[in-house]
PDB file of N, CA and C in Angstrom:
ATOM      1  N   MET A   1     113.075-166.636  19.541  1.00 54.00           N
ATOM      2  CA  MET A   1     114.068-165.600  19.517  1.00 54.00           C
ATOM      3  C   MET A   1     113.427-164.316  18.997  1.00 54.00           C
ATOM      4  N   THR A   2     113.697-163.179  19.646  1.00 57.00           N
ATOM      5  CA  THR A   2     113.140-161.896  19.248  1.00 57.00           C
ATOM      6  C   THR A   2     114.146-161.156  18.384  1.00 57.00           C
ATOM      7  N   VAL A   3     113.793-160.945  17.107  1.00 52.00           N
ATOM      8  CA  VAL A   3     114.684-160.235  16.186  1.00 52.00           C
ATOM      9  C   VAL A   3     113.888-159.258  15.343  1.00 52.00           C
ATOM     10  N   ARG A   4     114.559-158.234  14.867  1.00 52.00           N
ATOM     11  CA  ARG A   4     113.953-157.268  13.958  1.00 52.00           C
ATOM     12  C   ARG A   4     113.820-157.899  12.582  1.00 52.00           C
ATOM     13  N   ASP A   5     113.076-157.228  11.720  1.00 55.00           N
ATOM     14  CA  ASP A   5     112.949-157.693  10.340  1.00 55.00           C
ATOM     15  C   ASP A   5     114.309-157.790   9.673  1.00 55.00           C
ATOM     16  N   GLY A   6     115.213-156.874  10.040  1.00 57.00           N
ATOM     17  CA  GLY A   6     116.558-156.880   9.486  1.00 57.00           C
ATOM     18  C   GLY A   6     117.467-157.898  10.135  1.00 57.00           C
ATOM     19  N   GLY A   7     117.007-158.585  11.163  1.00 58.00           N
ATOM     20  CA  GLY A   7     117.778-159.644  11.784  1.00 58.00           C
ATOM     21  C   GLY A   7     118.425-159.295  13.107  1.00 58.00           C
ATOM     22  N   GLY A   8     118.382-158.038  13.533  1.00 68.00           N
ATOM     23  CA  GLY A   8     119.026-157.637  14.784  1.00 68.00           C
ATOM     24  C   GLY A   8     118.141-157.887  15.988  1.00 68.00           C
ATOM     25  N   PRO A   9     118.729-157.976  17.171  1.00 87.00           N
ATOM     26  CA  PRO A   9     117.955-158.189  18.397  1.00 87.00           C
ATOM     27  C   PRO A   9     117.130-156.957  18.765  1.00 87.00           C
ATOM     28  N   VAL A  10     115.890-157.157  19.115  1.00 95.00           N
ATOM     29  CA  VAL A  10     114.981-156.056  19.421  1.00 95.00           C
ATOM     30  C   VAL A  10     115.195-155.525  20.837  1.00 95.00           C
ATOM     31  N   VAL A  11     115.061-156.378  21.821  1.00 97.00           N
ATOM     32  CA  VAL A  11     115.099-155.938  23.213  1.00 97.00           C
ATOM     33  C   VAL A  11     116.487-155.415  23.579  1.00 97.00           C
ATOM     34  N   GLU A  12     117.506-156.096  23.142  1.00 97.00           N
ATOM     35  CA  GLU A  12     118.865-155.638  23.445  1.00 97.00           C
ATOM     36  C   GLU A  12     119.132-154.256  22.850  1.00 97.00           C
ATOM     37  N   ASP A  13     118.763-154.058  21.594  1.00 96.00           N
ATOM     38  CA  ASP A  13     118.983-152.763  20.954  1.00 96.00           C
ATOM     39  C   ASP A  13     118.242-151.650  21.677  1.00 96.00           C
ATOM     40  N   GLU A  14     116.991-151.895  22.007  1.00 97.00           N
ATOM     41  CA  GLU A  14     116.191-150.877  22.690  1.00 97.00           C
ATOM     42  C   GLU A  14     116.705-150.613  24.098  1.00 97.00           C
ATOM     43  N   THR A  15     117.161-151.652  24.770  1.00 97.00           N
ATOM     44  CA  THR A  15     117.712-151.488  26.114  1.00 97.00           C
ATOM     45  C   THR A  15     118.993-150.668  26.066  1.00 97.00           C
ATOM     46  N   ARG A  16     119.870-150.991  25.131  1.00 97.00           N
ATOM     47  CA  ARG A  16     121.113-150.221  24.980  1.00 97.00           C
ATOM     48  C   ARG A  16     120.812-148.750  24.655  1.00 97.00           C
ATOM     49  N   ALA A  17     119.821-148.511  23.822  1.00 96.00           N
ATOM     50  CA  ALA A  17     119.456-147.134  23.471  1.00 96.00           C
ATOM     51  C   ALA A  17     118.955-146.375  24.695  1.00 96.00           C
ATOM     52  N   GLU A  18     118.126-147.023  25.503  1.00 96.00           N
ATOM     53  CA  GLU A  18     117.629-146.346  26.706  1.00 96.00           C
ATOM     54  C   GLU A  18     118.754-146.112  27.699  1.00 96.00           C
ATOM     55  N   LEU A  19     119.641-147.075  27.856  1.00 96.00           N
ATOM     56  CA  LEU A  19     120.781-146.900  28.758  1.00 96.00           C
ATOM     57  C   LEU A  19     121.652-145.732  28.324  1.00 96.00           C
ATOM     58  N   ALA A  20     121.832-145.575  27.029  1.00 95.00           N
ATOM     59  CA  ALA A  20     122.618-144.450  26.523  1.00 95.00           C
ATOM     60  C   ALA A  20     121.924-143.125  26.843  1.00 95.00           C
ATOM     61  N   ARG A  21     120.591-143.084  26.688  1.00 94.00           N
ATOM     62  CA  ARG A  21     119.846-141.858  27.014  1.00 94.00           C
ATOM     63  C   ARG A  21     119.915-141.547  28.500  1.00 94.00           C
ATOM     64  N   LEU A  22     119.879-142.582  29.328  1.00 94.00           N
ATOM     65  CA  LEU A  22     119.913-142.375  30.778  1.00 94.00           C
ATOM     66  C   LEU A  22     121.281-141.918  31.265  1.00 94.00           C
ATOM     67  N   GLY A  23     122.339-142.348  30.603  1.00 93.00           N
ATOM     68  CA  GLY A  23     123.684-141.956  31.007  1.00 93.00           C
ATOM     69  C   GLY A  23     124.096-142.515  32.354  1.00 93.00           C
ATOM     70  N   VAL A  24     123.793-143.778  32.622  1.00 94.00           N
ATOM     71  CA  VAL A  24     124.070-144.371  33.932  1.00 94.00           C
ATOM     72  C   VAL A  24     125.221-145.373  33.941  1.00 94.00           C
ATOM     73  N   GLU A  25     125.863-145.575  32.807  1.00 94.00           N
ATOM     74  CA  GLU A  25     126.895-146.610  32.729  1.00 94.00           C
ATOM     75  C   GLU A  25     128.056-146.356  33.696  1.00 94.00           C
ATOM     76  N   GLU A  26     128.449-145.100  33.856  1.00 93.00           N
ATOM     77  CA  GLU A  26     129.560-144.798  34.764  1.00 93.00           C
ATOM     78  C   GLU A  26     129.165-144.903  36.224  1.00 93.00           C
ATOM     79  N   THR A  27     127.937-144.541  36.557  1.00 93.00           N
ATOM     80  CA  THR A  27     127.516-144.566  37.957  1.00 93.00           C
ATOM     81  C   THR A  27     127.050-145.946  38.416  1.00 93.00           C
ATOM     82  N   ALA A  28     126.574-146.766  37.489  1.00 96.00           N
ATOM     83  CA  ALA A  28     126.074-148.102  37.850  1.00 96.00           C
ATOM     84  C   ALA A  28     126.474-149.115  36.782  1.00 96.00           C
ATOM     85  N   PRO A  29     127.773-149.389  36.648  1.00 97.00           N
ATOM     86  CA  PRO A  29     128.210-150.284  35.577  1.00 97.00           C
ATOM     87  C   PRO A  29     127.695-151.716  35.726  1.00 97.00           C
ATOM     88  N   GLY A  30     127.568-152.187  36.949  1.00 97.00           N
ATOM     89  CA  GLY A  30     127.078-153.547  37.166  1.00 97.00           C
ATOM     90  C   GLY A  30     125.625-153.706  36.763  1.00 97.00           C
ATOM     91  N   LEU A  31     124.796-152.761  37.191  1.00 97.00           N
ATOM     92  CA  LEU A  31     123.378-152.821  36.822  1.00 97.00           C
ATOM     93  C   LEU A  31     123.197-152.630  35.323  1.00 97.00           C
ATOM     94  N   THR A  32     124.019-151.783  34.726  1.00 98.00           N
ATOM     95  CA  THR A  32     123.955-151.566  33.283  1.00 98.00           C
ATOM     96  C   THR A  32     124.279-152.860  32.542  1.00 98.00           C
ATOM     97  N   ALA A  33     125.347-153.528  32.966  1.00 98.00           N
ATOM     98  CA  ALA A  33     125.729-154.797  32.332  1.00 98.00           C
ATOM     99  C   ALA A  33     124.641-155.852  32.538  1.00 98.00           C
ATOM    100  N   LEU A  34     124.047-155.875  33.725  1.00 98.00           N
ATOM    101  CA  LEU A  34     122.964-156.819  33.999  1.00 98.00           C
ATOM    102  C   LEU A  34     121.778-156.572  33.074  1.00 98.00           C
ATOM    103  N   ALA A  35     121.428-155.321  32.875  1.00 98.00           N
ATOM    104  CA  ALA A  35     120.309-154.993  31.991  1.00 98.00           C
ATOM    105  C   ALA A  35     120.570-155.500  30.574  1.00 98.00           C
ATOM    106  N   VAL A  36     121.790-155.317  30.095  1.00 98.00           N
ATOM    107  CA  VAL A  36     122.128-155.774  28.742  1.00 98.00           C
ATOM    108  C   VAL A  36     122.066-157.300  28.671  1.00 98.00           C
ATOM    109  N   LYS A  37     122.597-157.985  29.678  1.00 98.00           N
ATOM    110  CA  LYS A  37     122.559-159.456  29.686  1.00 98.00           C
ATOM    111  C   LYS A  37     121.120-159.975  29.721  1.00 98.00           C
ATOM    112  N   LEU A  38     120.289-159.339  30.517  1.00 98.00           N
ATOM    113  CA  LEU A  38     118.879-159.751  30.570  1.00 98.00           C
ATOM    114  C   LEU A  38     118.193-159.528  29.226  1.00 98.00           C
ATOM    115  N   ALA A  39     118.499-158.407  28.576  1.00 98.00           N
ATOM    116  CA  ALA A  39     117.925-158.141  27.263  1.00 98.00           C
ATOM    117  C   ALA A  39     118.400-159.176  26.250  1.00 98.00           C
ATOM    118  N   GLU A  40     119.683-159.523  26.310  1.00 97.00           N
ATOM    119  CA  GLU A  40     120.205-160.568  25.421  1.00 97.00           C
ATOM    120  C   GLU A  40     119.497-161.892  25.670  1.00 97.00           C
ATOM    121  N   ALA A  41     119.245-162.190  26.953  1.00 97.00           N
ATOM    122  CA  ALA A  41     118.561-163.441  27.299  1.00 97.00           C
ATOM    123  C   ALA A  41     117.140-163.468  26.733  1.00 97.00           C
ATOM    124  N   ILE A  42     116.465-162.326  26.782  1.00 97.00           N
ATOM    125  CA  ILE A  42     115.113-162.256  26.238  1.00 97.00           C
ATOM    126  C   ILE A  42     115.143-162.479  24.731  1.00 97.00           C
ATOM    127  N   ASP A  43     116.070-161.812  24.055  1.00 96.00           N
ATOM    128  CA  ASP A  43     116.168-161.962  22.603  1.00 96.00           C
ATOM    129  C   ASP A  43     116.539-163.382  22.194  1.00 96.00           C
ATOM    130  N   GLY A  44     117.312-164.065  23.032  1.00 96.00           N
ATOM    131  CA  GLY A  44     117.769-165.403  22.687  1.00 96.00           C
ATOM    132  C   GLY A  44     116.876-166.526  23.173  1.00 96.00           C
ATOM    133  N   ALA A  45     115.878-166.206  23.970  1.00 95.00           N
ATOM    134  CA  ALA A  45     115.028-167.247  24.543  1.00 95.00           C
ATOM    135  C   ALA A  45     113.898-167.628  23.591  1.00 95.00           C
ATOM    136  N   ASP A  46     113.530-168.899  23.666  1.00 95.00           N
ATOM    137  CA  ASP A  46     112.391-169.392  22.903  1.00 95.00           C
ATOM    138  C   ASP A  46     111.217-169.745  23.809  1.00 95.00           C
ATOM    139  N   ALA A  47     111.510-170.084  25.053  1.00 96.00           N
ATOM    140  CA  ALA A  47     110.465-170.505  25.985  1.00 96.00           C
ATOM    141  C   ALA A  47     109.767-169.284  26.589  1.00 96.00           C
ATOM    142  N   PRO A  48     108.447-169.238  26.525  1.00 96.00           N
ATOM    143  CA  PRO A  48     107.709-168.106  27.082  1.00 96.00           C
ATOM    144  C   PRO A  48     107.997-167.875  28.569  1.00 96.00           C
ATOM    145  N   THR A  49     108.196-168.950  29.325  1.00 97.00           N
ATOM    146  CA  THR A  49     108.477-168.804  30.752  1.00 97.00           C
ATOM    147  C   THR A  49     109.817-168.119  30.971  1.00 97.00           C
ATOM    148  N   ALA A  50     110.822-168.501  30.206  1.00 96.00           N
ATOM    149  CA  ALA A  50     112.137-167.877  30.332  1.00 96.00           C
ATOM    150  C   ALA A  50     112.076-166.407  29.950  1.00 96.00           C
ATOM    151  N   ILE A  51     111.318-166.093  28.920  1.00 97.00           N
ATOM    152  CA  ILE A  51     111.159-164.701  28.506  1.00 97.00           C
ATOM    153  C   ILE A  51     110.477-163.894  29.603  1.00 97.00           C
ATOM    154  N   ALA A  52     109.442-164.452  30.198  1.00 97.00           N
ATOM    155  CA  ALA A  52     108.704-163.753  31.256  1.00 97.00           C
ATOM    156  C   ALA A  52     109.582-163.479  32.474  1.00 97.00           C
ATOM    157  N   VAL A  53     110.368-164.454  32.869  1.00 97.00           N
ATOM    158  CA  VAL A  53     111.246-164.286  34.032  1.00 97.00           C
ATOM    159  C   VAL A  53     112.296-163.214  33.747  1.00 97.00           C
ATOM    160  N   ALA A  54     112.946-163.289  32.600  1.00 98.00           N
ATOM    161  CA  ALA A  54     113.973-162.311  32.248  1.00 98.00           C
ATOM    162  C   ALA A  54     113.367-160.918  32.083  1.00 98.00           C
ATOM    163  N   ALA A  55     112.170-160.840  31.512  1.00 97.00           N
ATOM    164  CA  ALA A  55     111.512-159.543  31.325  1.00 97.00           C
ATOM    165  C   ALA A  55     111.177-158.898  32.660  1.00 97.00           C
ATOM    166  N   ARG A  56     110.725-159.698  33.608  1.00 98.00           N
ATOM    167  CA  ARG A  56     110.409-159.162  34.935  1.00 98.00           C
ATOM    168  C   ARG A  56     111.663-158.597  35.597  1.00 98.00           C
ATOM    169  N   GLU A  57     112.760-159.317  35.491  1.00 98.00           N
ATOM    170  CA  GLU A  57     114.017-158.852  36.077  1.00 98.00           C
ATOM    171  C   GLU A  57     114.563-157.626  35.332  1.00 98.00           C
ATOM    172  N   LEU A  58     114.417-157.613  34.016  1.00 98.00           N
ATOM    173  CA  LEU A  58     114.868-156.461  33.241  1.00 98.00           C
ATOM    174  C   LEU A  58     114.067-155.224  33.616  1.00 98.00           C
ATOM    175  N   ARG A  59     112.759-155.392  33.766  1.00 98.00           N
ATOM    176  CA  ARG A  59     111.917-154.264  34.159  1.00 98.00           C
ATOM    177  C   ARG A  59     112.356-153.697  35.504  1.00 98.00           C
ATOM    178  N   ALA A  60     112.622-154.555  36.481  1.00 98.00           N
ATOM    179  CA  ALA A  60     113.056-154.102  37.799  1.00 98.00           C
ATOM    180  C   ALA A  60     114.424-153.426  37.729  1.00 98.00           C
ATOM    181  N   THR A  61     115.325-153.984  36.943  1.00 98.00           N
ATOM    182  CA  THR A  61     116.660-153.415  36.795  1.00 98.00           C
ATOM    183  C   THR A  61     116.584-152.038  36.141  1.00 98.00           C
ATOM    184  N   MET A  62     115.775-151.917  35.111  1.00 97.00           N
ATOM    185  CA  MET A  62     115.644-150.627  34.427  1.00 97.00           C
ATOM    186  C   MET A  62     114.986-149.582  35.325  1.00 97.00           C
ATOM    187  N   GLN A  63     114.050-149.987  36.164  1.00 97.00           N
ATOM    188  CA  GLN A  63     113.453-149.047  37.110  1.00 97.00           C
ATOM    189  C   GLN A  63     114.514-148.491  38.043  1.00 97.00           C
ATOM    190  N   GLU A  64     115.370-149.351  38.530  1.00 97.00           N
ATOM    191  CA  GLU A  64     116.452-148.906  39.421  1.00 97.00           C
ATOM    192  C   GLU A  64     117.409-147.982  38.680  1.00 97.00           C
ATOM    193  N   LEU A  65     117.749-148.311  37.454  1.00 97.00           N
ATOM    194  CA  LEU A  65     118.653-147.466  36.678  1.00 97.00           C
ATOM    195  C   LEU A  65     118.017-146.109  36.380  1.00 97.00           C
ATOM    196  N   ARG A  66     116.724-146.074  36.146  1.00 95.00           N
ATOM    197  CA  ARG A  66     116.046-144.786  35.920  1.00 95.00           C
ATOM    198  C   ARG A  66     116.098-143.921  37.169  1.00 95.00           C
ATOM    199  N   ARG A  67     116.014-144.556  38.319  1.00 95.00           N
ATOM    200  CA  ARG A  67     116.124-143.796  39.580  1.00 95.00           C
ATOM    201  C   ARG A  67     117.522-143.231  39.767  1.00 95.00           C
ATOM    202  N   LEU A  68     118.521-143.948  39.288  1.00 94.00           N
ATOM    203  CA  LEU A  68     119.909-143.517  39.446  1.00 94.00           C
ATOM    204  C   LEU A  68     120.354-142.518  38.381  1.00 94.00           C
ATOM    205  N   ALA A  69     119.558-142.347  37.346  1.00 92.00           N
ATOM    206  CA  ALA A  69     119.935-141.454  36.247  1.00 92.00           C
ATOM    207  C   ALA A  69     120.022-140.017  36.740  1.00 92.00           C
ATOM    208  N   PRO A  70     121.009-139.286  36.248  1.00 87.00           N
ATOM    209  CA  PRO A  70     121.127-137.880  36.646  1.00 87.00           C
ATOM    210  C   PRO A  70     119.930-137.077  36.161  1.00 87.00           C
ATOM    211  N   VAL A  71     119.549-136.110  36.961  1.00 77.00           N
ATOM    212  CA  VAL A  71     118.419-135.253  36.626  1.00 77.00           C
ATOM    213  C   VAL A  71     118.906-134.196  35.643  1.00 77.00           C
ATOM    214  N   ASP A  72     118.108-133.926  34.634  1.00 66.00           N
ATOM    215  CA  ASP A  72     118.454-132.879  33.678  1.00 66.00           C
ATOM    216  C   ASP A  72     118.566-131.542  34.397  1.00 66.00           C
ATOM    217  N   ALA A  73     119.507-130.739  33.972  1.00 56.00           N
ATOM    218  CA  ALA A  73     119.740-129.441  34.600  1.00 56.00           C
ATOM    219  C   ALA A  73     118.630-128.448  34.296  1.00 56.00           C
ATOM    220  N   GLU A  74     117.971-128.599  33.171  1.00 58.00           N
ATOM    221  CA  GLU A  74     116.915-127.683  32.780  1.00 58.00           C
ATOM    222  C   GLU A  74     115.678-128.450  32.365  1.00 58.00           C
ATOM    223  N   GLY A  75     114.559-127.754  32.411  1.00 61.00           N
ATOM    224  CA  GLY A  75     113.348-128.302  31.838  1.00 61.00           C
ATOM    225  C   GLY A  75     112.499-129.153  32.755  1.00 61.00           C
ATOM    226  N   ASP A  76     112.862-129.257  34.031  1.00 66.00           N
ATOM    227  CA  ASP A  76     112.002-130.037  34.903  1.00 66.00           C
ATOM    228  C   ASP A  76     110.917-129.147  35.507  1.00 66.00           C
ATOM    229  N   THR A  77     110.055-129.702  36.315  1.00 77.00           N
ATOM    230  CA  THR A  77     108.920-128.979  36.878  1.00 77.00           C
ATOM    231  C   THR A  77     109.361-127.826  37.755  1.00 77.00           C
ATOM    232  N   VAL A  78     110.408-128.024  38.536  1.00 77.00           N
ATOM    233  CA  VAL A  78     110.899-126.963  39.415  1.00 77.00           C
ATOM    234  C   VAL A  78     111.368-125.773  38.579  1.00 77.00           C
ATOM    235  N   ASP A  79     112.082-126.040  37.485  1.00 76.00           N
ATOM    236  CA  ASP A  79     112.522-124.955  36.603  1.00 76.00           C
ATOM    237  C   ASP A  79     111.330-124.230  35.989  1.00 76.00           C
ATOM    238  N   ASP A  80     110.313-124.965  35.603  1.00 81.00           N
ATOM    239  CA  ASP A  80     109.118-124.353  35.020  1.00 81.00           C
ATOM    240  C   ASP A  80     108.420-123.438  36.022  1.00 81.00           C
ATOM    241  N   ILE A  81     108.312-123.874  37.262  1.00 86.00           N
ATOM    242  CA  ILE A  81     107.673-123.063  38.304  1.00 86.00           C
ATOM    243  C   ILE A  81     108.505-121.812  38.576  1.00 86.00           C
ATOM    244  N   ALA A  82     109.823-121.956  38.669  1.00 85.00           N
ATOM    245  CA  ALA A  82     110.692-120.805  38.916  1.00 85.00           C
ATOM    246  C   ALA A  82     110.599-119.789  37.776  1.00 85.00           C
ATOM    247  N   ALA A  83     110.547-120.268  36.540  1.00 86.00           N
ATOM    248  CA  ALA A  83     110.440-119.364  35.397  1.00 86.00           C
ATOM    249  C   ALA A  83     109.106-118.627  35.413  1.00 86.00           C
ATOM    250  N   ALA A  84     108.030-119.322  35.731  1.00 88.00           N
ATOM    251  CA  ALA A  84     106.714-118.684  35.799  1.00 88.00           C
ATOM    252  C   ALA A  84     106.688-117.634  36.904  1.00 88.00           C
ATOM    253  N   ARG A  85     107.306-117.929  38.020  1.00 89.00           N
ATOM    254  CA  ARG A  85     107.369-116.974  39.134  1.00 89.00           C
ATOM    255  C   ARG A  85     108.147-115.726  38.723  1.00 89.00           C
ATOM    256  N   ALA A  86     109.265-115.931  38.042  1.00 89.00           N
ATOM    257  CA  ALA A  86     110.069-114.795  37.593  1.00 89.00           C
ATOM    258  C   ALA A  86     109.282-113.928  36.617  1.00 89.00           C
ATOM    259  N   ARG A  87     108.518-114.545  35.732  1.00 89.00           N
ATOM    260  CA  ARG A  87     107.700-113.775  34.784  1.00 89.00           C
ATOM    261  C   ARG A  87     106.623-112.965  35.514  1.00 89.00           C
ATOM    262  N   ARG A  88     105.979-113.585  36.508  1.00 88.00           N
ATOM    263  CA  ARG A  88     104.946-112.871  37.271  1.00 88.00           C
ATOM    264  C   ARG A  88     105.544-111.691  38.019  1.00 88.00           C
ATOM    265  N   ARG A  89     106.708-111.886  38.625  1.00 88.00           N
ATOM    266  CA  ARG A  89     107.350-110.789  39.366  1.00 88.00           C
ATOM    267  C   ARG A  89     107.747-109.655  38.434  1.00 88.00           C
ATOM    268  N   ALA A  90     108.281-110.009  37.268  1.00 87.00           N
ATOM    269  CA  ALA A  90     108.658-108.974  36.308  1.00 87.00           C
ATOM    270  C   ALA A  90     107.437-108.208  35.830  1.00 87.00           C
ATOM    271  N   ALA A  91     106.341-108.892  35.589  1.00 85.00           N
ATOM    272  CA  ALA A  91     105.103-108.244  35.152  1.00 85.00           C
ATOM    273  C   ALA A  91     104.562-107.347  36.253  1.00 85.00           C
ATOM    274  N   ALA A  92     104.671-107.768  37.494  1.00 86.00           N
ATOM    275  CA  ALA A  92     104.171-106.955  38.614  1.00 86.00           C
ATOM    276  C   ALA A  92     105.005-105.693  38.780  1.00 86.00           C
ATOM    277  N   ARG A  93     106.306-105.757  38.554  1.00 86.00           N
ATOM    278  CA  ARG A  93     107.171-104.585  38.663  1.00 86.00           C
ATOM    279  C   ARG A  93     106.864-103.589  37.556  1.00 86.00           C
ATOM    280  N   GLU A  94     106.517-104.083  36.383  1.00 86.00           N
ATOM    281  CA  GLU A  94     106.242-103.207  35.255  1.00 86.00           C
ATOM    282  C   GLU A  94     104.830-102.637  35.261  1.00 86.00           C
ATOM    283  N   ALA A  95     103.941-103.250  36.002  1.00 79.00           N
ATOM    284  CA  ALA A  95     102.530-102.805  36.028  1.00 79.00           C
ATOM    285  C   ALA A  95     102.418-101.456  36.734  1.00 79.00           C
ATOM    286  N   PRO A  96     101.586-100.563  36.199  1.00 78.00           N
ATOM    287  CA  PRO A  96     101.408 -99.272  36.860  1.00 78.00           C
ATOM    288  C   PRO A  96     100.639 -99.423  38.171  1.00 78.00           C
ATOM    289  N   GLY A  97     101.004 -98.644  39.099  1.00 65.00           N
ATOM    290  CA  GLY A  97     100.194 -98.584  40.264  1.00 65.00           C
ATOM    291  C   GLY A  97     100.696 -98.910  41.532  1.00 65.00           C
TER     292      GLY A  97
END
């Protein structure tokens, strides 16, 4: 069984934290619930084979949920390129000549 020093489940807690950061529970409630169940199974398993199987499925489920996660409105590469372009254009307008 996988538990923290304080006694709480490790994989389940970390999975729930990532799901909260991703914000996918409303758009993919079934996959979200599956991820939590798989994490619970990993924390509750003693057999290495069972842990490996559940971990593989959890990894695949989380990959799908990451793909479904909404894209941040700011701070991505496209925003960075647009901001750099705007700065260059402003500098060119202000340059003498």
